[in-house]
Amino acid sequence: MLVKLIRLILFPFVPIYYLVTRLRNWLYDKGFKSSKAYDIPVICVGNLSTGGTGKTPMIEYLIRLLKNEKSIATLSRGYKRITEGFVLGDDDATADTIGDEPYQFYRKFEAIKVAVDGNRQNGIEQLLDLEDKPEVILLDDAYQHRKVRAGLNILLTSYYNLYYKDIVLPTGNLREPRSGAKRADIIVVTKCPVTISKNEKDIMASKLKLKPHQKLFFSHIGYSESVVSSNNEITLKSLPKFTLVTGIANAKPLVNFLKDKGLEFEHIEYPDHYSFRPNDIEMLSEKEVIVTTEKDYVRLSNNESLETKLYYLPIELIIDGKNVFDDAIKAFVTKRN
């Protein structure tokens, strides 16, 4: 409630933020501020809002789609990492050194390169200077990083917080005006209910006001029927009462899924990318069974006191019209190579 009140108080600053970000975009659009393109396929995955649209599942989807045909690198900012500059994931990497989401990529996909750099231009150039340089670069959360001109822009917007219903910061959640959506080549409405109707899709499509060059897709999250740890697996049907721990932007879809399964749990909710403190770990160590997201798992699993009780629920992105989406991605990659 306090955060909402503060945001309302800050409403007079909304026009200022809007004008500043609109001007910045105009300067890039007209060429007064330069952006750099690259000879290899660069795919940017991002959003207009401040988070919770499902960028990580989308990046993982693209990795799975392309990794057997091309050498892939992901490039992220590495939010809340303790390192600076360009860092390439290696055997010494942790969630602290490269960030939780990049570390998740690193742990899951052995054949790809995972890099972080707040300066995306520098990060791309460092990757291209490698002896075994990647053939495709996936930019994670770089839609507003306009110094790089990606060859393909994928814009995500959550079903629960569609950008056309929102306004810019500090009162709203948008990082830039809604007009920024015109830069997207593909728009994906994420986290849709599985039962979404064609009529509802048509209504959303009309309100998104797509440009002629844009393709629209809808997706939902597919949840595993088991929770897993480093050395164990429990089916949801066999799961005893547990504690759900989340440090993500929007836990509502996950909570709804678990409730629909009739599971009994308490929910301890932390802010997105939360850095767990010793007193948090001490409190959690007293719980019998803990279920969390994979992103939170990579930050919590190095605590010995949680080792035998910590599990995460695997998820995957499921896209309606998967074949059309896959063909569009592969066509772009093939054309640019």
XYZ file of C-alpha atoms in Angstrom:
337
model
C 0.000 0.000 0.000
C 2.831 2.403 0.845
C 4.488 1.822 -2.529
C 1.207 2.489 -4.337
C 0.708 5.684 -2.348
C 4.215 6.912 -3.170
C 3.645 6.163 -6.847
C 0.440 8.190 -6.811
C 2.200 11.086 -5.106
C 4.851 10.994 -7.845
C 2.275 11.271 -10.644
C 3.303 14.892 -11.511
C 6.661 13.476 -12.658
C 5.025 11.136 -15.194
C 4.860 13.784 -17.985
C 8.539 14.638 -17.404
C 9.614 10.987 -17.622
C 7.413 10.529 -20.684
C 8.928 13.497 -22.502
C 12.515 12.564 -21.665
C 12.152 8.962 -22.856
C 10.124 10.010 -25.915
C 12.829 12.518 -26.844
C 15.550 9.890 -26.396
C 13.733 7.515 -28.733
C 13.178 10.288 -31.281
C 16.900 11.111 -31.293
C 17.716 7.460 -32.031
C 14.934 7.136 -34.609
C 16.182 10.213 -36.515
C 19.846 9.268 -36.287
C 20.967 12.075 -33.991
C 22.066 9.393 -31.529
C 23.852 6.468 -33.145
C 23.185 2.770 -32.763
C 25.376 -0.020 -34.059
C 24.303 -3.047 -36.083
C 26.301 -6.255 -36.473
C 26.958 -8.744 -39.255
C 25.790 -11.750 -37.239
C 22.192 -12.405 -36.102
C 21.440 -10.472 -32.913
C 18.055 -11.159 -31.324
C 16.846 -8.846 -28.578
C 14.277 -10.047 -26.039
C 12.785 -7.317 -23.886
C 9.727 -5.464 -22.714
C 8.335 -2.004 -22.109
C 7.554 -2.661 -18.466
C 9.837 -2.991 -15.458
C 9.693 -6.781 -15.278
C 7.686 -9.933 -14.898
C 6.991 -10.611 -18.581
C 8.862 -13.898 -18.902
C 12.114 -12.918 -20.592
C 14.068 -15.820 -19.079
C 11.716 -18.550 -20.391
C 11.814 -16.881 -23.819
C 15.619 -16.807 -23.894
C 15.666 -20.475 -22.898
C 13.123 -21.253 -25.623
C 15.354 -19.594 -28.236
C 18.417 -21.438 -26.940
C 16.653 -24.794 -27.288
C 15.392 -23.844 -30.743
C 18.784 -22.834 -32.136
C 21.540 -24.541 -30.137
C 21.775 -27.661 -32.303
C 22.194 -25.613 -35.469
C 24.223 -22.582 -34.382
C 26.724 -21.647 -31.689
C 24.826 -19.410 -29.276
C 25.827 -16.715 -26.801
C 23.542 -14.927 -24.371
C 24.386 -11.413 -23.254
C 22.729 -9.925 -20.180
C 23.386 -7.017 -17.876
C 23.892 -9.353 -14.934
C 21.551 -7.528 -12.554
C 22.794 -7.306 -8.947
C 26.068 -9.092 -9.640
C 29.124 -8.131 -7.589
C 31.427 -7.936 -10.636
C 31.844 -5.128 -13.164
C 32.344 -4.891 -16.907
C 32.429 -7.864 -19.249
C 32.375 -11.304 -17.634
C 32.162 -14.608 -19.479
C 30.656 -17.494 -17.536
C 33.152 -20.207 -16.566
C 33.612 -22.949 -13.967
C 33.991 -20.318 -11.247
C 30.745 -18.528 -12.140
C 28.054 -18.032 -9.509
C 24.820 -16.094 -9.261
C 26.857 -13.395 -7.504
C 29.455 -13.048 -10.262
C 27.192 -13.091 -13.331
C 23.656 -12.628 -11.944
C 20.938 -15.145 -11.180
C 19.322 -15.475 -14.610
C 22.611 -15.721 -16.578
C 23.838 -18.288 -14.058
C 20.651 -20.240 -14.660
C 21.463 -20.267 -18.407
C 25.027 -21.330 -17.649
C 23.971 -24.244 -15.456
C 21.380 -25.573 -17.917
C 23.054 -25.210 -21.296
C 26.624 -26.480 -21.500
C 27.117 -25.811 -25.209
C 26.469 -22.054 -25.146
C 28.415 -19.014 -24.009
C 26.902 -16.878 -21.253
C 28.228 -13.338 -20.916
C 27.271 -10.244 -18.960
C 28.066 -6.601 -19.574
C 26.099 -3.460 -18.783
C 27.455 -1.999 -22.033
C 25.863 -4.214 -24.684
C 28.080 -2.835 -27.476
C 31.201 -3.738 -25.563
C 29.735 -7.118 -24.621
C 28.992 -7.999 -28.249
C 32.439 -6.883 -29.380
C 34.104 -8.923 -26.649
C 32.154 -12.001 -27.747
C 33.060 -11.437 -31.386
C 36.746 -11.148 -30.433
C 36.726 -14.683 -29.020
C 38.562 -17.306 -31.030
C 35.401 -19.458 -31.116
C 32.997 -16.552 -31.514
C 29.255 -17.235 -31.488
C 27.114 -17.374 -34.622
C 24.011 -15.939 -32.884
C 23.765 -13.563 -29.924
C 20.661 -13.390 -27.731
C 20.326 -10.089 -25.898
C 18.450 -10.485 -22.619
C 16.439 -7.446 -21.473
C 17.980 -4.978 -23.921
C 14.942 -3.435 -25.626
C 15.782 0.012 -24.239
C 19.523 -0.395 -24.918
C 19.372 1.439 -28.213
C 23.105 1.798 -28.745
C 22.775 -1.682 -30.244
C 20.503 -2.150 -33.261
C 19.377 -5.751 -33.019
C 18.392 -7.506 -36.207
C 15.258 -8.918 -34.587
C 13.359 -7.426 -31.652
C 10.996 -9.631 -29.638
C 8.783 -7.608 -27.298
C 7.038 -9.381 -24.417
C 3.970 -8.138 -22.588
C 2.279 -10.038 -19.772
C -1.385 -10.988 -20.054
C -1.805 -9.673 -16.499
C -0.184 -6.308 -17.238
C -0.535 -5.463 -20.923
C 1.457 -2.413 -21.877
C -1.471 -0.684 -23.571
C -3.194 -0.530 -20.168
C -0.190 1.033 -18.423
C 1.626 4.362 -18.166
C 5.266 5.266 -17.683
C 7.228 5.474 -14.468
C 7.175 6.538 -11.699
C 3.419 5.990 -11.289
C 3.093 3.260 -13.906
C 5.433 0.424 -14.823
C 6.521 1.376 -18.332
C 10.196 2.171 -18.934
C 9.271 4.129 -22.048
C 6.056 5.272 -23.762
C 3.805 2.708 -25.406
C 4.851 4.062 -28.810
C 8.165 2.251 -28.281
C 6.372 -0.974 -29.213
C 6.654 0.019 -32.881
C 10.312 -1.092 -32.859
C 9.307 -4.700 -32.251
C 9.285 -7.259 -35.040
C 7.505 -9.861 -32.922
C 5.167 -9.206 -29.981
C 4.366 -12.047 -27.584
C 1.601 -11.860 -24.986
C 3.013 -14.051 -22.223
C 1.566 -15.875 -19.207
C -1.854 -16.268 -20.813
C -4.411 -18.616 -19.251
C -4.403 -21.984 -21.007
C -8.124 -21.465 -21.688
C -7.759 -18.103 -23.450
C -10.344 -17.826 -26.246
C -9.897 -16.723 -29.844
C -12.273 -13.821 -29.201
C -10.103 -12.564 -26.340
C -7.001 -12.868 -28.514
C -8.713 -10.860 -31.258
C -9.668 -8.102 -28.793
C -6.079 -7.873 -27.501
C -4.722 -7.846 -31.052
C -6.928 -4.887 -31.961
C -5.856 -2.950 -28.854
C -2.160 -3.642 -29.483
C -2.530 -1.847 -32.844
C 0.104 -3.844 -34.665
C 2.180 -2.310 -37.428
C 2.187 -4.045 -40.834
C 5.627 -5.587 -40.217
C 4.755 -7.035 -36.810
C 3.749 -10.597 -35.923
C 1.718 -11.371 -32.792
C 1.851 -14.556 -30.720
C 0.328 -15.735 -27.455
C 2.049 -17.984 -24.950
C 1.563 -19.607 -21.588
C 3.766 -21.214 -18.976
C 3.912 -24.987 -18.869
C 4.636 -26.289 -15.377
C 6.282 -29.608 -14.583
C 4.352 -32.258 -12.670
C 7.338 -32.676 -10.320
C 9.614 -30.486 -8.238
C 13.330 -31.258 -8.455
C 16.549 -30.670 -6.541
C 20.157 -31.492 -7.335
C 19.619 -35.131 -6.338
C 15.904 -35.750 -5.867
C 12.494 -35.396 -7.472
C 8.997 -35.352 -5.954
C 5.776 -35.463 -7.941
C 3.263 -32.747 -7.150
C 0.783 -35.454 -6.158
C 3.227 -36.693 -3.489
C 4.287 -33.275 -2.258
C 3.565 -32.701 1.454
C 2.681 -29.306 2.880
C 5.466 -26.930 1.876
C 6.707 -23.363 1.900
C 6.686 -21.539 -1.430
C 9.499 -18.973 -1.668
C 9.502 -16.500 -4.555
C 11.748 -13.585 -5.429
C 10.286 -12.783 -8.843
C 8.361 -9.848 -10.265
C 4.999 -11.614 -10.512
C 4.354 -14.832 -8.613
C 0.598 -14.824 -9.275
C 0.576 -17.387 -12.148
C 2.712 -19.815 -10.125
C 0.596 -19.394 -6.996
C -2.599 -19.925 -9.014
C -1.175 -23.085 -10.598
C -0.256 -24.602 -7.246
C -3.638 -23.694 -5.744
C -5.443 -25.227 -8.722
C -3.527 -28.432 -7.985
C -5.075 -28.420 -4.511
C -1.663 -28.211 -2.824
C -1.253 -26.939 0.729
C 1.455 -24.322 1.217
C 2.431 -21.034 2.784
C 3.865 -18.352 0.510
C 6.841 -16.200 1.488
C 7.219 -13.508 -1.153
C 10.324 -11.384 -1.695
C 11.040 -8.623 -4.249
C 12.407 -9.532 -7.681
C 16.125 -10.497 -7.680
C 16.110 -10.441 -3.896
C 19.477 -10.974 -2.213
C 18.786 -13.448 0.571
C 20.366 -12.440 3.889
C 21.689 -14.691 6.658
C 18.553 -14.178 8.753
C 16.405 -15.180 5.757
C 18.406 -18.387 5.345
C 18.163 -19.101 9.068
C 14.397 -18.701 8.969
C 14.042 -20.867 5.857
C 16.268 -23.581 7.296
C 13.548 -24.240 9.886
C 11.038 -25.171 7.156
C 10.394 -28.811 6.295
C 10.081 -28.548 2.491
C 10.745 -25.470 0.351
C 9.598 -25.051 -3.241
C 10.885 -22.126 -5.231
C 11.458 -20.922 -8.779
C 14.537 -21.975 -10.698
C 15.872 -18.412 -10.577
C 15.601 -18.380 -6.782
C 16.972 -21.910 -6.558
C 20.315 -20.912 -8.102
C 20.698 -18.253 -5.373
C 19.589 -20.444 -2.473
C 21.059 -23.835 -3.332
C 24.592 -22.993 -2.136
C 23.372 -22.871 1.476
C 24.088 -26.202 3.175
C 21.260 -25.744 5.672
C 18.743 -25.841 2.780
C 20.373 -28.612 0.750
C 18.017 -31.450 1.698
C 14.775 -29.457 1.671
C 15.055 -27.108 -1.320
C 13.287 -27.869 -4.621
C 12.267 -25.874 -7.671
C 9.409 -26.284 -10.130
C 10.676 -26.448 -13.741
C 8.752 -24.426 -16.309
C 8.808 -23.963 -20.060
C 7.352 -21.479 -22.497
C 4.574 -22.826 -24.715
C 3.766 -20.702 -27.747
C 0.480 -20.851 -29.638
C 1.417 -21.153 -33.280
C 4.798 -22.603 -32.345
C 5.681 -23.681 -35.893
C 5.060 -20.219 -37.331
C 7.093 -18.619 -34.529
C 9.963 -21.080 -34.929
C 10.034 -20.571 -38.690
C 10.210 -16.780 -38.257
C 13.199 -17.078 -35.906
C 15.023 -19.581 -38.093
C 14.336 -17.526 -41.227
C 15.931 -14.486 -39.597
C 18.978 -16.443 -38.451
C 19.439 -18.082 -41.848
C 19.049 -14.803 -43.709
C 21.660 -13.054 -41.578
C 24.267 -15.820 -41.881
